[in-house]
mmCIF file of C-alpha atoms in Angstrom:
data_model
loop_
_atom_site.group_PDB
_atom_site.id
_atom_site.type_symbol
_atom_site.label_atom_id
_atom_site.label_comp_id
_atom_site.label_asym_id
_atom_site.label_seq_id
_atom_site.Cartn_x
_atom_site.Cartn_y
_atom_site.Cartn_z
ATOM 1 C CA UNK A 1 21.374 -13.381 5.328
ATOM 2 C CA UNK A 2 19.937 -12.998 2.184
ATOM 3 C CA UNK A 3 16.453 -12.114 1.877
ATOM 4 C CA UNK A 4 14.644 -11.478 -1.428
ATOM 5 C CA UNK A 5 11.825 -8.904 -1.394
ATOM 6 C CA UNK A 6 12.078 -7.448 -5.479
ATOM 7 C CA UNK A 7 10.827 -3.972 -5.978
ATOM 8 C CA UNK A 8 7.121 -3.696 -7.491
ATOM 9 C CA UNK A 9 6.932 -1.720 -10.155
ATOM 10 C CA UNK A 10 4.209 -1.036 -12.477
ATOM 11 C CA UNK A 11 5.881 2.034 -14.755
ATOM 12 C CA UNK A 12 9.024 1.982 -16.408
ATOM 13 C CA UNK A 13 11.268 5.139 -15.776
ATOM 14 C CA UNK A 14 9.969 6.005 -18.991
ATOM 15 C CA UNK A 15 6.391 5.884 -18.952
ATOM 16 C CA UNK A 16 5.704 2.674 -19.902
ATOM 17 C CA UNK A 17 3.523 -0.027 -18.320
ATOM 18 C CA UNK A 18 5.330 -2.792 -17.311
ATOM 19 C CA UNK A 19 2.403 -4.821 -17.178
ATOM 20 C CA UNK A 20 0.050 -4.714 -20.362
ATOM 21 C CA UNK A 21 -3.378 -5.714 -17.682
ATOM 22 C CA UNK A 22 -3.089 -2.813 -15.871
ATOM 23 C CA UNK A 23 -4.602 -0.546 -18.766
ATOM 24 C CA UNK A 24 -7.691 -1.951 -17.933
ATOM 25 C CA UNK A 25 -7.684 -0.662 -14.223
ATOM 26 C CA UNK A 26 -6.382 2.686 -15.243
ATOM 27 C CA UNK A 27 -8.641 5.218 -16.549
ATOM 28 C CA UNK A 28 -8.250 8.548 -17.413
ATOM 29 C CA UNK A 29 -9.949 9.821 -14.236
ATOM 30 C CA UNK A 30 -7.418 8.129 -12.061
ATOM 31 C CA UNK A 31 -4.472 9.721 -14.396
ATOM 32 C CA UNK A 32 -5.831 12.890 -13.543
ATOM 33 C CA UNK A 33 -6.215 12.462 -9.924
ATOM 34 C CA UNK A 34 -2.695 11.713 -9.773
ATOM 35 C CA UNK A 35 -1.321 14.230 -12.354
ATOM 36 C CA UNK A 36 -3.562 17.340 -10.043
ATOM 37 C CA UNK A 37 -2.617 16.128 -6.363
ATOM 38 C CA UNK A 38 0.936 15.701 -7.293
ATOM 39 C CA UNK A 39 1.259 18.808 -9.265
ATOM 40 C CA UNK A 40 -0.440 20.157 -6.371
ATOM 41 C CA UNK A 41 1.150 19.707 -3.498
ATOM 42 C CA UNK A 42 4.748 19.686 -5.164
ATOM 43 C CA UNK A 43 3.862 23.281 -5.811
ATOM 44 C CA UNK A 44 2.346 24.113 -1.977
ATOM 45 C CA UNK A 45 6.311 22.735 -0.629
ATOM 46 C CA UNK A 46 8.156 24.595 -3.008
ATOM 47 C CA UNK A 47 6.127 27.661 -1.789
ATOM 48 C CA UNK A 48 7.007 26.533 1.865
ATOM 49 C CA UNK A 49 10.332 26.342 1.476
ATOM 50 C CA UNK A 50 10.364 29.825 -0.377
ATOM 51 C CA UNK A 51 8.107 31.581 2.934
ATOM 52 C CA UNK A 52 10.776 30.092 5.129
ATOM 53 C CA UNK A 53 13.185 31.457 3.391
ATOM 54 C CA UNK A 54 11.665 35.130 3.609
ATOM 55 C CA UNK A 55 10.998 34.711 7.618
ATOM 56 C CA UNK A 56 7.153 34.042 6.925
ATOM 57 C CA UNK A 57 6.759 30.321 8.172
ATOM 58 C CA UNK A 58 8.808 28.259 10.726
ATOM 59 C CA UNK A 59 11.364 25.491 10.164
ATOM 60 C CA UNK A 60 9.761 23.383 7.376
ATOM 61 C CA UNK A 61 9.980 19.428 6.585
ATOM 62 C CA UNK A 62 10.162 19.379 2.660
ATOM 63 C CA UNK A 63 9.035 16.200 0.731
ATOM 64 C CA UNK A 64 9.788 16.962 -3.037
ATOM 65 C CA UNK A 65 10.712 13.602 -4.865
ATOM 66 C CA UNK A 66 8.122 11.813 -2.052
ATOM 67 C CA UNK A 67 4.741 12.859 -4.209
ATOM 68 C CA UNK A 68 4.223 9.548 -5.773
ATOM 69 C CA UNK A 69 4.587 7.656 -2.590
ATOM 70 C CA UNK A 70 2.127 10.615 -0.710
ATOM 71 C CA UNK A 71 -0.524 10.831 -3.234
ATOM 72 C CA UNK A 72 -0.848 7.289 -4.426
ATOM 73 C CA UNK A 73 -1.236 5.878 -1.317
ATOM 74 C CA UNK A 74 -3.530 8.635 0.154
ATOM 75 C CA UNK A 75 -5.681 8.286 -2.830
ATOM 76 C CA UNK A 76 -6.140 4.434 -2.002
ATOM 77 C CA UNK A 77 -7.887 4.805 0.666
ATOM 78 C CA UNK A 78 -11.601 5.154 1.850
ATOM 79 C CA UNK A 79 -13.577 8.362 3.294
ATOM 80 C CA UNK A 80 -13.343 6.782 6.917
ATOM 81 C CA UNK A 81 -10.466 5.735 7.091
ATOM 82 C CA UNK A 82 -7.786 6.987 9.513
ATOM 83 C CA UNK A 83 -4.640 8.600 8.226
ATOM 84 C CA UNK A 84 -1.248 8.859 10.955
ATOM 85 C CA UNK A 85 1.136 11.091 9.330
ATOM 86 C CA UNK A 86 4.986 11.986 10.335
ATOM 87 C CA UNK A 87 5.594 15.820 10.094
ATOM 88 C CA UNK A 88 6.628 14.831 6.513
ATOM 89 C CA UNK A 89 3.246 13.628 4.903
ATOM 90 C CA UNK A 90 1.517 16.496 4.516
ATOM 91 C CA UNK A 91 1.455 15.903 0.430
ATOM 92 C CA UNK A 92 -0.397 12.761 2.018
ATOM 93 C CA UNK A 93 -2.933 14.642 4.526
ATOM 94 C CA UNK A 94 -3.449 17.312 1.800
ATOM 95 C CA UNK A 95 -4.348 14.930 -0.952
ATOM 96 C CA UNK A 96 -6.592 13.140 1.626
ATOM 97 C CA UNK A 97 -8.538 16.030 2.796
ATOM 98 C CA UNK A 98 -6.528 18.104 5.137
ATOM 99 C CA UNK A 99 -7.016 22.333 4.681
ATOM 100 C CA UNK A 100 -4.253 24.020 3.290
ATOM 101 C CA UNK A 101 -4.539 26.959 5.015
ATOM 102 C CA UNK A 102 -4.396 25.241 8.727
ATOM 103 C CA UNK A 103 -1.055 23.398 6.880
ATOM 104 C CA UNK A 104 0.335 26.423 6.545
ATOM 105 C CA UNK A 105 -0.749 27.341 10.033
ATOM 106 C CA UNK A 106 0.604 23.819 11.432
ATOM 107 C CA UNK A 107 4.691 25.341 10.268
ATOM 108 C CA UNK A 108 3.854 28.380 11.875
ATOM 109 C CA UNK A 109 3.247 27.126 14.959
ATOM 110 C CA UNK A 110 -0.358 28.018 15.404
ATOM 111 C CA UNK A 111 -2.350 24.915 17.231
ATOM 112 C CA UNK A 112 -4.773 25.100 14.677
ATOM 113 C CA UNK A 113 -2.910 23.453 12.351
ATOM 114 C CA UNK A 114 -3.541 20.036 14.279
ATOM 115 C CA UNK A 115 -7.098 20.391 14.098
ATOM 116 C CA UNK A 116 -8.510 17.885 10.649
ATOM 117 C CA UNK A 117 -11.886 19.559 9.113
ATOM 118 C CA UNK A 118 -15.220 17.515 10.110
ATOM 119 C CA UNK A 119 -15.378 14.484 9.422
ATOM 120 C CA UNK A 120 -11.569 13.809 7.955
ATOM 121 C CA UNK A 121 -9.809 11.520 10.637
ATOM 122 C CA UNK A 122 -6.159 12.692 10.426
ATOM 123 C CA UNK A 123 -4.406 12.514 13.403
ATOM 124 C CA UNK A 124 -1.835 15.482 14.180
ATOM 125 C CA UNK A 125 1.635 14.884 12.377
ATOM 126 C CA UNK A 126 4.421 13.300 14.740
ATOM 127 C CA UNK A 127 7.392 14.820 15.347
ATOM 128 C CA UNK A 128 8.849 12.233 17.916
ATOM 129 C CA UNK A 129 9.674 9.367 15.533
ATOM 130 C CA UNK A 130 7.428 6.272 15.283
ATOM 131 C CA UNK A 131 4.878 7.138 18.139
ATOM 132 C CA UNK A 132 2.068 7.584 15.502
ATOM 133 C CA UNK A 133 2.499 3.942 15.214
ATOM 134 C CA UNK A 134 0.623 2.035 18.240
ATOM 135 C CA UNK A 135 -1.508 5.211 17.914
ATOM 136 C CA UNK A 136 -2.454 4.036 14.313
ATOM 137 C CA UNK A 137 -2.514 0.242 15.910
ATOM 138 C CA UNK A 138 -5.142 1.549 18.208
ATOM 139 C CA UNK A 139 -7.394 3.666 16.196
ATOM 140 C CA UNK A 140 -7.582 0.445 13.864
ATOM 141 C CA UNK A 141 -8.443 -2.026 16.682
ATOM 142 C CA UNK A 142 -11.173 0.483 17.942
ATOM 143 C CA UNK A 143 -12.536 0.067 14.388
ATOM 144 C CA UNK A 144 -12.237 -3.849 14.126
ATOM 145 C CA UNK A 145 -13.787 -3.815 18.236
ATOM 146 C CA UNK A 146 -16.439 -1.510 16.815
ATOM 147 C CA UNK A 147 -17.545 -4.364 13.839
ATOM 148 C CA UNK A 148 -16.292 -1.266 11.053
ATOM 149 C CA UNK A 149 -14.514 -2.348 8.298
ATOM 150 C CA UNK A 150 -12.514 1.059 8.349
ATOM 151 C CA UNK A 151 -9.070 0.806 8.083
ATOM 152 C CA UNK A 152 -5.734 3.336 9.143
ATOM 153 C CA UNK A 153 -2.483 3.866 7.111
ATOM 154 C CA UNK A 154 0.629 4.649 9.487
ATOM 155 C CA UNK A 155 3.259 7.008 7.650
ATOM 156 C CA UNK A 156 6.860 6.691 8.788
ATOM 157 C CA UNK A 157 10.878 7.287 7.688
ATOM 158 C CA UNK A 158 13.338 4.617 7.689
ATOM 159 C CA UNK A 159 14.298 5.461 10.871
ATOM 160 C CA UNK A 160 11.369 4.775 12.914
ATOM 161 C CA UNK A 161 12.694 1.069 12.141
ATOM 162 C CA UNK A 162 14.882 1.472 14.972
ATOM 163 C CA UNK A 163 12.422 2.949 17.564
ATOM 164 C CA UNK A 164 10.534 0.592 19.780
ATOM 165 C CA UNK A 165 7.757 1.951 18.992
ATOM 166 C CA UNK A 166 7.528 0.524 15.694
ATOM 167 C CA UNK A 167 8.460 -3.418 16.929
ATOM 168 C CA UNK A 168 5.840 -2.545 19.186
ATOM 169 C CA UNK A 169 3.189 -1.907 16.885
ATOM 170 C CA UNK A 170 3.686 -4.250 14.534
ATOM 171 C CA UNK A 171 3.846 -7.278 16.870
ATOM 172 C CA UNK A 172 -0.072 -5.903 18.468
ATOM 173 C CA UNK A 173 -1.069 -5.206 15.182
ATOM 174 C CA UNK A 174 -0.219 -8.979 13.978
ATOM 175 C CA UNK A 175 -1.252 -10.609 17.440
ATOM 176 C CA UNK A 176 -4.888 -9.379 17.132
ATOM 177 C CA UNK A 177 -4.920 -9.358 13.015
ATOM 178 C CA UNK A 178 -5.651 -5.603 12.899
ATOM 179 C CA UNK A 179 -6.796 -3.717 10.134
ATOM 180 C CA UNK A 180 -3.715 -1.469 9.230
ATOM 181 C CA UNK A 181 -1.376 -0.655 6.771
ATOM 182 C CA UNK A 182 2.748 0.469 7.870
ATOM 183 C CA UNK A 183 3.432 2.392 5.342
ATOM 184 C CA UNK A 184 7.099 3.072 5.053
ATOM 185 C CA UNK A 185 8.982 5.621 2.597
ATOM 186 C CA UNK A 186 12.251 4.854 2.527
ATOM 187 C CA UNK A 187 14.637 7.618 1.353
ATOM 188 C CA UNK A 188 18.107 5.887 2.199
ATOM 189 C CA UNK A 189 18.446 8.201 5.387
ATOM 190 C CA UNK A 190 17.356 8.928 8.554
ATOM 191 C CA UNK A 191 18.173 12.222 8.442
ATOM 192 C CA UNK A 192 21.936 12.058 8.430
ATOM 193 C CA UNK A 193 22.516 8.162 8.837
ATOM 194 C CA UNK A 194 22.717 6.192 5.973
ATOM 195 C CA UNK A 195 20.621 2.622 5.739
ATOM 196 C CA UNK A 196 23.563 0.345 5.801
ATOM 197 C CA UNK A 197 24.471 2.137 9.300
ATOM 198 C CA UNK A 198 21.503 1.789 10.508
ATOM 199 C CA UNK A 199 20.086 -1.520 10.202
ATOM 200 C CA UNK A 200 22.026 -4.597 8.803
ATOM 201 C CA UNK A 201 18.814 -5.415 7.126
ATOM 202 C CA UNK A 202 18.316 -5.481 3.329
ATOM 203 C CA UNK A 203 14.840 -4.404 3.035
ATOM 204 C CA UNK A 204 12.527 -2.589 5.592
ATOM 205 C CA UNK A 205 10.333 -4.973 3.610
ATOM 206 C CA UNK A 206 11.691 -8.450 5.562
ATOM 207 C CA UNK A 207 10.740 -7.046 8.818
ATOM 208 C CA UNK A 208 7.429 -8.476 8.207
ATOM 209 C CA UNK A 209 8.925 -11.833 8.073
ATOM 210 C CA UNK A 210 9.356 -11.856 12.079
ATOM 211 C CA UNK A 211 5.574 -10.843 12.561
ATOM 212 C CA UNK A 212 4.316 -13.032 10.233
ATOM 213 C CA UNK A 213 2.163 -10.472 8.240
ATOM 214 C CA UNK A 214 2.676 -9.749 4.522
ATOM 215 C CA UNK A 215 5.688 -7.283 3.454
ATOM 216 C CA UNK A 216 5.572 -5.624 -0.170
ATOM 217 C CA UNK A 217 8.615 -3.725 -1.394
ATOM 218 C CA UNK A 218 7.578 -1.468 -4.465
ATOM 219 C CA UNK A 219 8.817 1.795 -6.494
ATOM 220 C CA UNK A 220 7.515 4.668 -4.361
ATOM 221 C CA UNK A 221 8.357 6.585 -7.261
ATOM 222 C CA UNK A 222 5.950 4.717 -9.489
ATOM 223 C CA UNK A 223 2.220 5.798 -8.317
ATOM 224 C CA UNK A 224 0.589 3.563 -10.079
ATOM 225 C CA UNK A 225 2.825 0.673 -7.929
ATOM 226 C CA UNK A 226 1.952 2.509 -4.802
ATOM 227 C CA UNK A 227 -1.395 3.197 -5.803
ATOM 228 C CA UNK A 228 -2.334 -0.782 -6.226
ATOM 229 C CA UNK A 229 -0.042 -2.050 -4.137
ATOM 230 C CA UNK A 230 -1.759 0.246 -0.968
ATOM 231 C CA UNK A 231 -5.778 -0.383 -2.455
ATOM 232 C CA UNK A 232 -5.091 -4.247 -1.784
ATOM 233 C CA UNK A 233 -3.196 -4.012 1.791
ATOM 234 C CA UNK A 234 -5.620 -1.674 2.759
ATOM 235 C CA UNK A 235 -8.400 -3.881 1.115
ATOM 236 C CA UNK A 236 -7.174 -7.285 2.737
ATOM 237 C CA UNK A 237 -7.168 -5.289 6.368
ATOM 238 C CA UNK A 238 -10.880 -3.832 6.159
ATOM 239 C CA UNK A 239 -11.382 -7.654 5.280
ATOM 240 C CA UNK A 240 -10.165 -8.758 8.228
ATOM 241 C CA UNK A 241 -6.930 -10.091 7.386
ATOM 242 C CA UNK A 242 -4.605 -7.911 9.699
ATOM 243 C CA UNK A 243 -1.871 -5.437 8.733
ATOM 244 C CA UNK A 244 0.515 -5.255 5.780
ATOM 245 C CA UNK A 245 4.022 -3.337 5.663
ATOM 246 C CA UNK A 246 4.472 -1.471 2.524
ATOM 247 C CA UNK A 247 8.155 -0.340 2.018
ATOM 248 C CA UNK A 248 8.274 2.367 -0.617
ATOM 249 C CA UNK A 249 11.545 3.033 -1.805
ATOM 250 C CA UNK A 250 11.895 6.845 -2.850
ATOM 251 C CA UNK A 251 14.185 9.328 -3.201
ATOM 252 C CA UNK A 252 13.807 12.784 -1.455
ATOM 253 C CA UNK A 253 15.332 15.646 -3.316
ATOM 254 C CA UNK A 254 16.378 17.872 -1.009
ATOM 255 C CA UNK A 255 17.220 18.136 3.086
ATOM 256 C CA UNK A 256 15.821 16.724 5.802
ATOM 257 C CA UNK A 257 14.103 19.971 7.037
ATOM 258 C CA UNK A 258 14.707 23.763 5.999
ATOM 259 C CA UNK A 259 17.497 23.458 8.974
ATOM 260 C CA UNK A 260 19.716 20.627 7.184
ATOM 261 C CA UNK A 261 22.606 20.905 5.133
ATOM 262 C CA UNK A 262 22.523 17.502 3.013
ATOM 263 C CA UNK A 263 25.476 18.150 1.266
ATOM 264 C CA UNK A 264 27.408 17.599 4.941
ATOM 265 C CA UNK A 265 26.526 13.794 4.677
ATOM 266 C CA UNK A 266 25.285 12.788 1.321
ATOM 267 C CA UNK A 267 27.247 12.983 -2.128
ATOM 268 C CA UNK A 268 26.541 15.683 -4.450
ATOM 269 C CA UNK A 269 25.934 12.935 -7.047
ATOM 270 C CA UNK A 270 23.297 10.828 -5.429
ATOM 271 C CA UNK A 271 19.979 10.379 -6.734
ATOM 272 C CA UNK A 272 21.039 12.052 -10.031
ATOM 273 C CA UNK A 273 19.650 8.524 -11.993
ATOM 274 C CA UNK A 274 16.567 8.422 -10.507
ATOM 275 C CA UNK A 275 13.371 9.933 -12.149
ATOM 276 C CA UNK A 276 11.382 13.003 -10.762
ATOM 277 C CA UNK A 277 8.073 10.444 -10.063
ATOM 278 C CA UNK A 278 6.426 13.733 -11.810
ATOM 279 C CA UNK A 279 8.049 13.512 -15.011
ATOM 280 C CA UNK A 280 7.611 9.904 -15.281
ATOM 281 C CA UNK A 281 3.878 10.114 -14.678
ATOM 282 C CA UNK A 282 3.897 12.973 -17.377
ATOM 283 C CA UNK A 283 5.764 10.601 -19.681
ATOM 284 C CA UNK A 284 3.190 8.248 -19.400
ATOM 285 C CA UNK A 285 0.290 10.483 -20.060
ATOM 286 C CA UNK A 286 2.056 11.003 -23.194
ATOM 287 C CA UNK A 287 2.557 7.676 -23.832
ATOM 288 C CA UNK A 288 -0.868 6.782 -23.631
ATOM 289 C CA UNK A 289 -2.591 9.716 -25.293
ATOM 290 C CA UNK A 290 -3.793 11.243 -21.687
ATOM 291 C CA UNK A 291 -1.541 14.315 -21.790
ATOM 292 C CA UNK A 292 -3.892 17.589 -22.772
ATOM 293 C CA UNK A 293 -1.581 20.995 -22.542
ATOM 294 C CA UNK A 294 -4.912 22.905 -21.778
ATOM 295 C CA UNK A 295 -5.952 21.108 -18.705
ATOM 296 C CA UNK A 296 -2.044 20.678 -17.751
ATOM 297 C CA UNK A 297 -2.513 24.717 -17.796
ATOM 298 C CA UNK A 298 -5.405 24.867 -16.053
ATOM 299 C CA UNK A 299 -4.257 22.502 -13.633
ATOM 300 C CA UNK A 300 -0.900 24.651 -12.851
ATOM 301 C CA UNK A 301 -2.964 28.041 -12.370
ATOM 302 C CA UNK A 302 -5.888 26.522 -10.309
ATOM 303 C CA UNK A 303 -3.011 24.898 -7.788
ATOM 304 C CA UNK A 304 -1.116 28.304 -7.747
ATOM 305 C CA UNK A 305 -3.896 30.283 -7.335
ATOM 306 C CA UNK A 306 -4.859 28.030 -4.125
ATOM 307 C CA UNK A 307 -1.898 28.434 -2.830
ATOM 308 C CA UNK A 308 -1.183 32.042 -2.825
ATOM 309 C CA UNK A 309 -4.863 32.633 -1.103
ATOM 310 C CA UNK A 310 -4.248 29.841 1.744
ATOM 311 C CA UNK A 311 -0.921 31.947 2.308
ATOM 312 C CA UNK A 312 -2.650 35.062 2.205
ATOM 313 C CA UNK A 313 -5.224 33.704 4.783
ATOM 314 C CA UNK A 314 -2.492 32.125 7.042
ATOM 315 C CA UNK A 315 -0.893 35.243 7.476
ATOM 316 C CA UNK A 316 -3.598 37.190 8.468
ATOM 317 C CA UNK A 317 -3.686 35.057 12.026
ATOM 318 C CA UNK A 318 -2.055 36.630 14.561
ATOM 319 C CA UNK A 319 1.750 34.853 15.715
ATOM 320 C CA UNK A 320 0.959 32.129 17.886
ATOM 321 C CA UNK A 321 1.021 32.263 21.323
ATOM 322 C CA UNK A 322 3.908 31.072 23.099
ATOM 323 C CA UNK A 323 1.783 30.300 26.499
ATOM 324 C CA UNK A 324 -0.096 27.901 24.520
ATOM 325 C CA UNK A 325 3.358 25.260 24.640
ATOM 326 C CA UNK A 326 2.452 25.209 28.344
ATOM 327 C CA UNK A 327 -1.388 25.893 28.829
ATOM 328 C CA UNK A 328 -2.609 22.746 27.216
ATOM 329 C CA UNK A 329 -0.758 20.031 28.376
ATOM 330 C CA UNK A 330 -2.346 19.429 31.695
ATOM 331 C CA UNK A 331 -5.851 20.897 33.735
ATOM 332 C CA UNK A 332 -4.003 22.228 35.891
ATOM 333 C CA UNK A 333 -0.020 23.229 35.333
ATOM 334 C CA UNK A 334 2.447 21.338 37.750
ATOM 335 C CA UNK A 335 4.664 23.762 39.883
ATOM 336 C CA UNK A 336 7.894 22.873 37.915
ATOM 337 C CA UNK A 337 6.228 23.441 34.874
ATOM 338 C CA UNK A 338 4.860 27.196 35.675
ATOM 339 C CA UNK A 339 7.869 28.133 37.247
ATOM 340 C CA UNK A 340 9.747 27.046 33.544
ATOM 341 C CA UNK A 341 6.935 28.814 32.040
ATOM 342 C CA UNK A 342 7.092 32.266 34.325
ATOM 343 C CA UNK A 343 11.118 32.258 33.466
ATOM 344 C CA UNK A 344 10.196 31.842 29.702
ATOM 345 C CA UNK A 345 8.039 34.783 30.063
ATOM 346 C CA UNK A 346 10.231 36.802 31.973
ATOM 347 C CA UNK A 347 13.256 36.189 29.275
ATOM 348 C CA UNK A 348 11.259 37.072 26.317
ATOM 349 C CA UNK A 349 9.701 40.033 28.010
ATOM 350 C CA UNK A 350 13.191 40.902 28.593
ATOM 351 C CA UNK A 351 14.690 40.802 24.726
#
C-alpha cells in the first residue's frame, strides 16, 4: 500500500535554502549554535572510539553522520523539558545539557554516568530497545496532570518500531493527547537488519496514521529541517495538542557499536552519496556569508581542549565497582540473586 510521507527538507546537499522564507528565521546566532554543538560532539565520539580502542573506555555506541538529527532537535527544545535518550543520543544529551565528563563515565561503566546535573531532566540512556518510550509517555502526562506546559522528546532506532513498547506508547500518548514528541532516526538498520526486512512499511513516518496523531518525515541530515520541524511538534504538544512522530532519515557512518563489524551486512558502497550533515551546514555558512575561519578555529580548539580535560578527569575515578550491578537493584538482595553475585565474586577473585 502506498503511502506518501515526502522528506522535509530545508537545505540542499549543497548549502542552499530550499525555501527563500526561512532566511528570516535563521540568524547568525542559531548558525553558530549548530556549527559549535555539532563540531562538538562529532569530535567527543571520535575521541570515544579512539579510548576504546586503547583499552581506556568500554564498548562504545558511535553516532557520527547522526549530529544534525542530535543537535537540531535537542536545540529545539525548552529548559524543562524532558529528554529520553537510547544509548546512542548522547550528541543529543550533550548538546542539551548533559556533563561530559559523567558521559565519559556512563561507557566506563561507572553509575555516575546516569546521574543528569541539577536541574537538567535527562533520563538515563536505554539500552533495552524502546522502553524509554512509555517512560517518556509518562513523564509527559505527569506534566500535562501537573497543568505544565513542559514537554518530553523520546529518542529511538528504527528498530524500536518492532518492540511493543513503542505501539504501546504511542497509542497512550494519542488516547490522552499527551504532550510528546517520538523522535525517530532512522539509519536503514537495526543493527544488522535492513528496513525492508524488518517492517513492510514505507515510512516509520505512516505509523502515525493508525494513532491518528501527526507524522513528519524530514532530512535528519538537514538541521535546519530537524531544527523547525522538532520547535513546532514540540510547540503544538506544550499547547496541548498531543504527540507528533518525527522520522528523521539519516545515515550513520560507521558500526553499530565499537563491537560491530558493518562491513559483515552492509555494502562497502552504501551511503557514499549522501552528505556529511557537517559539511553541508559548512557549505551553507559559506553560502550565506556566516563562515569566519577565526571563530571556526576557535571553535575546533575550545571543543578539543574540553574534551581532553573531561577525559583526563574521567580517568582519574577509580574502575567501577562490579558489586554495584547487584547492590542497587533491590533493598534487600533476593537469595538467587546473592548466590549469582557470591559466584561472580568468587570467579573474578579467582582470575
Amino acid at each position: 500500500m502506498k503511502i506518501d510521507f515526502p522528506i522535509k527538507k530545508i537545505m540542499d546537499d549543497d548549502g542552499f535554502l530550499l525555501d527563500s522564507s526561512y532566511e528570516k528565521q535563521i540568524n547568525e546566532q542559531l548558525v553558530r549554535d549548530f556549527y559549535y554543538n555539532m563540531v562538538r560532539i562529532r569530535t567527543f565520539d571520535r575521541k570515544a572510539i579512539n579510548l576504546q580502542r586503547q583499552g581506556r573506555l568500554g564498548t562504545y555506541a558511535p553516532f557520527e553522520g547522526q549530529e544534525a538529527s542530535q543537535v537540531g532537535s535537542a536545540l529545539a527544545l525548552g529548559s524543562d523539558d524532558w529528554v529520553f535518550p537510547t544509548y546512542r543520543d548522547h550528541g543529543a544529551t550533550l548538546t542539551y545539557g548533559a556533563d561530559m565528563t559523567r558521559t565519559y563515565l556512563y561507557w566506563n561503566g561507572r553509575v555516575e554516568g546516569c546521574v543528569p546535573p541539577k536541574g537538567k531532566k535527562i533520563f538515563p540512556p536505554a539500552v533495552p530497545i524502546a522502553t524509554q518510550l512509555p517512560h517518556a509517555v509518562g513523564a509527559a502526562w505527569a506534566e500535562k496532570r501537573k497543568g505544565t506546559r513542559n514537554a518530553a522528546i523520546a529518542y529511538f532506532g528504527d528498530g524500536a518500531t518492532s518492540e511493543g513498547d513503542f505501539h504501546e506508547a504511542l497509542n497512550f500518548a494519542s488516547v490522552f493527547q499527551v504532550p510528546v514528541v517520538f523522535f525517530n532516526q532512522n539509519n536503514g538498520y537495526a543493527i544488522s537488519v535492513p528496513m525492508e526486512k524488518q517492517m513492510n512499511s514505507e515510512t516509520i513516518a505512516q505509523k502515525s496514521i493508525a494513532y491518528g496523531i501527526p507524522g513528519i518525515r524530514l532530512d535528519g541530515n538537514d538541521c535546519f529541517a530537524v531544527y523547525f520541524e522538532t520547535k513546532k511538534a514540540v510547540d503544538y504538544a506544550r499547547n496541548g495538542n498531543g504527540p507528533t512522530l518525527i522520522e528523521a532519515v539519516t545515515w550513520r557512518t560507521g558500526a553499530h557499536t565499537t563491537a560491530d563489524d558493518p562491513s559483515k551486512y552492509r555494502p562497502a558502497d552504501q551511503g557514499k552519496h549522501i552528505v556529511d550533515p557537517l559539511v553541508r551546514l559548512e557549505s551553507f555558512m559559506r553560502n550565506y556569508g556566516y563562515w569566519n575561519e577565526d571563530w571556526v578555529a576557535e571553535v575546533k580548539d575550545k571543543t578539543a581542549a574540553e574534551i581532553e580535560a573531561a577525559v583526563e578527569e574521567m580517568e582519574r575515578f577509580p574502575a567501577p565497582n562490579v558489586e554495584d550491578l547487584f547492590d542497587h537493584v533491590f533493598a534487600e538482595l533476593p537469595a538467587d540473586l546473592a548466590a549469582q553475585k557470591e559466584a561472580y565474586l568468587a570467579q573474578l577473585g579467582g582470575q
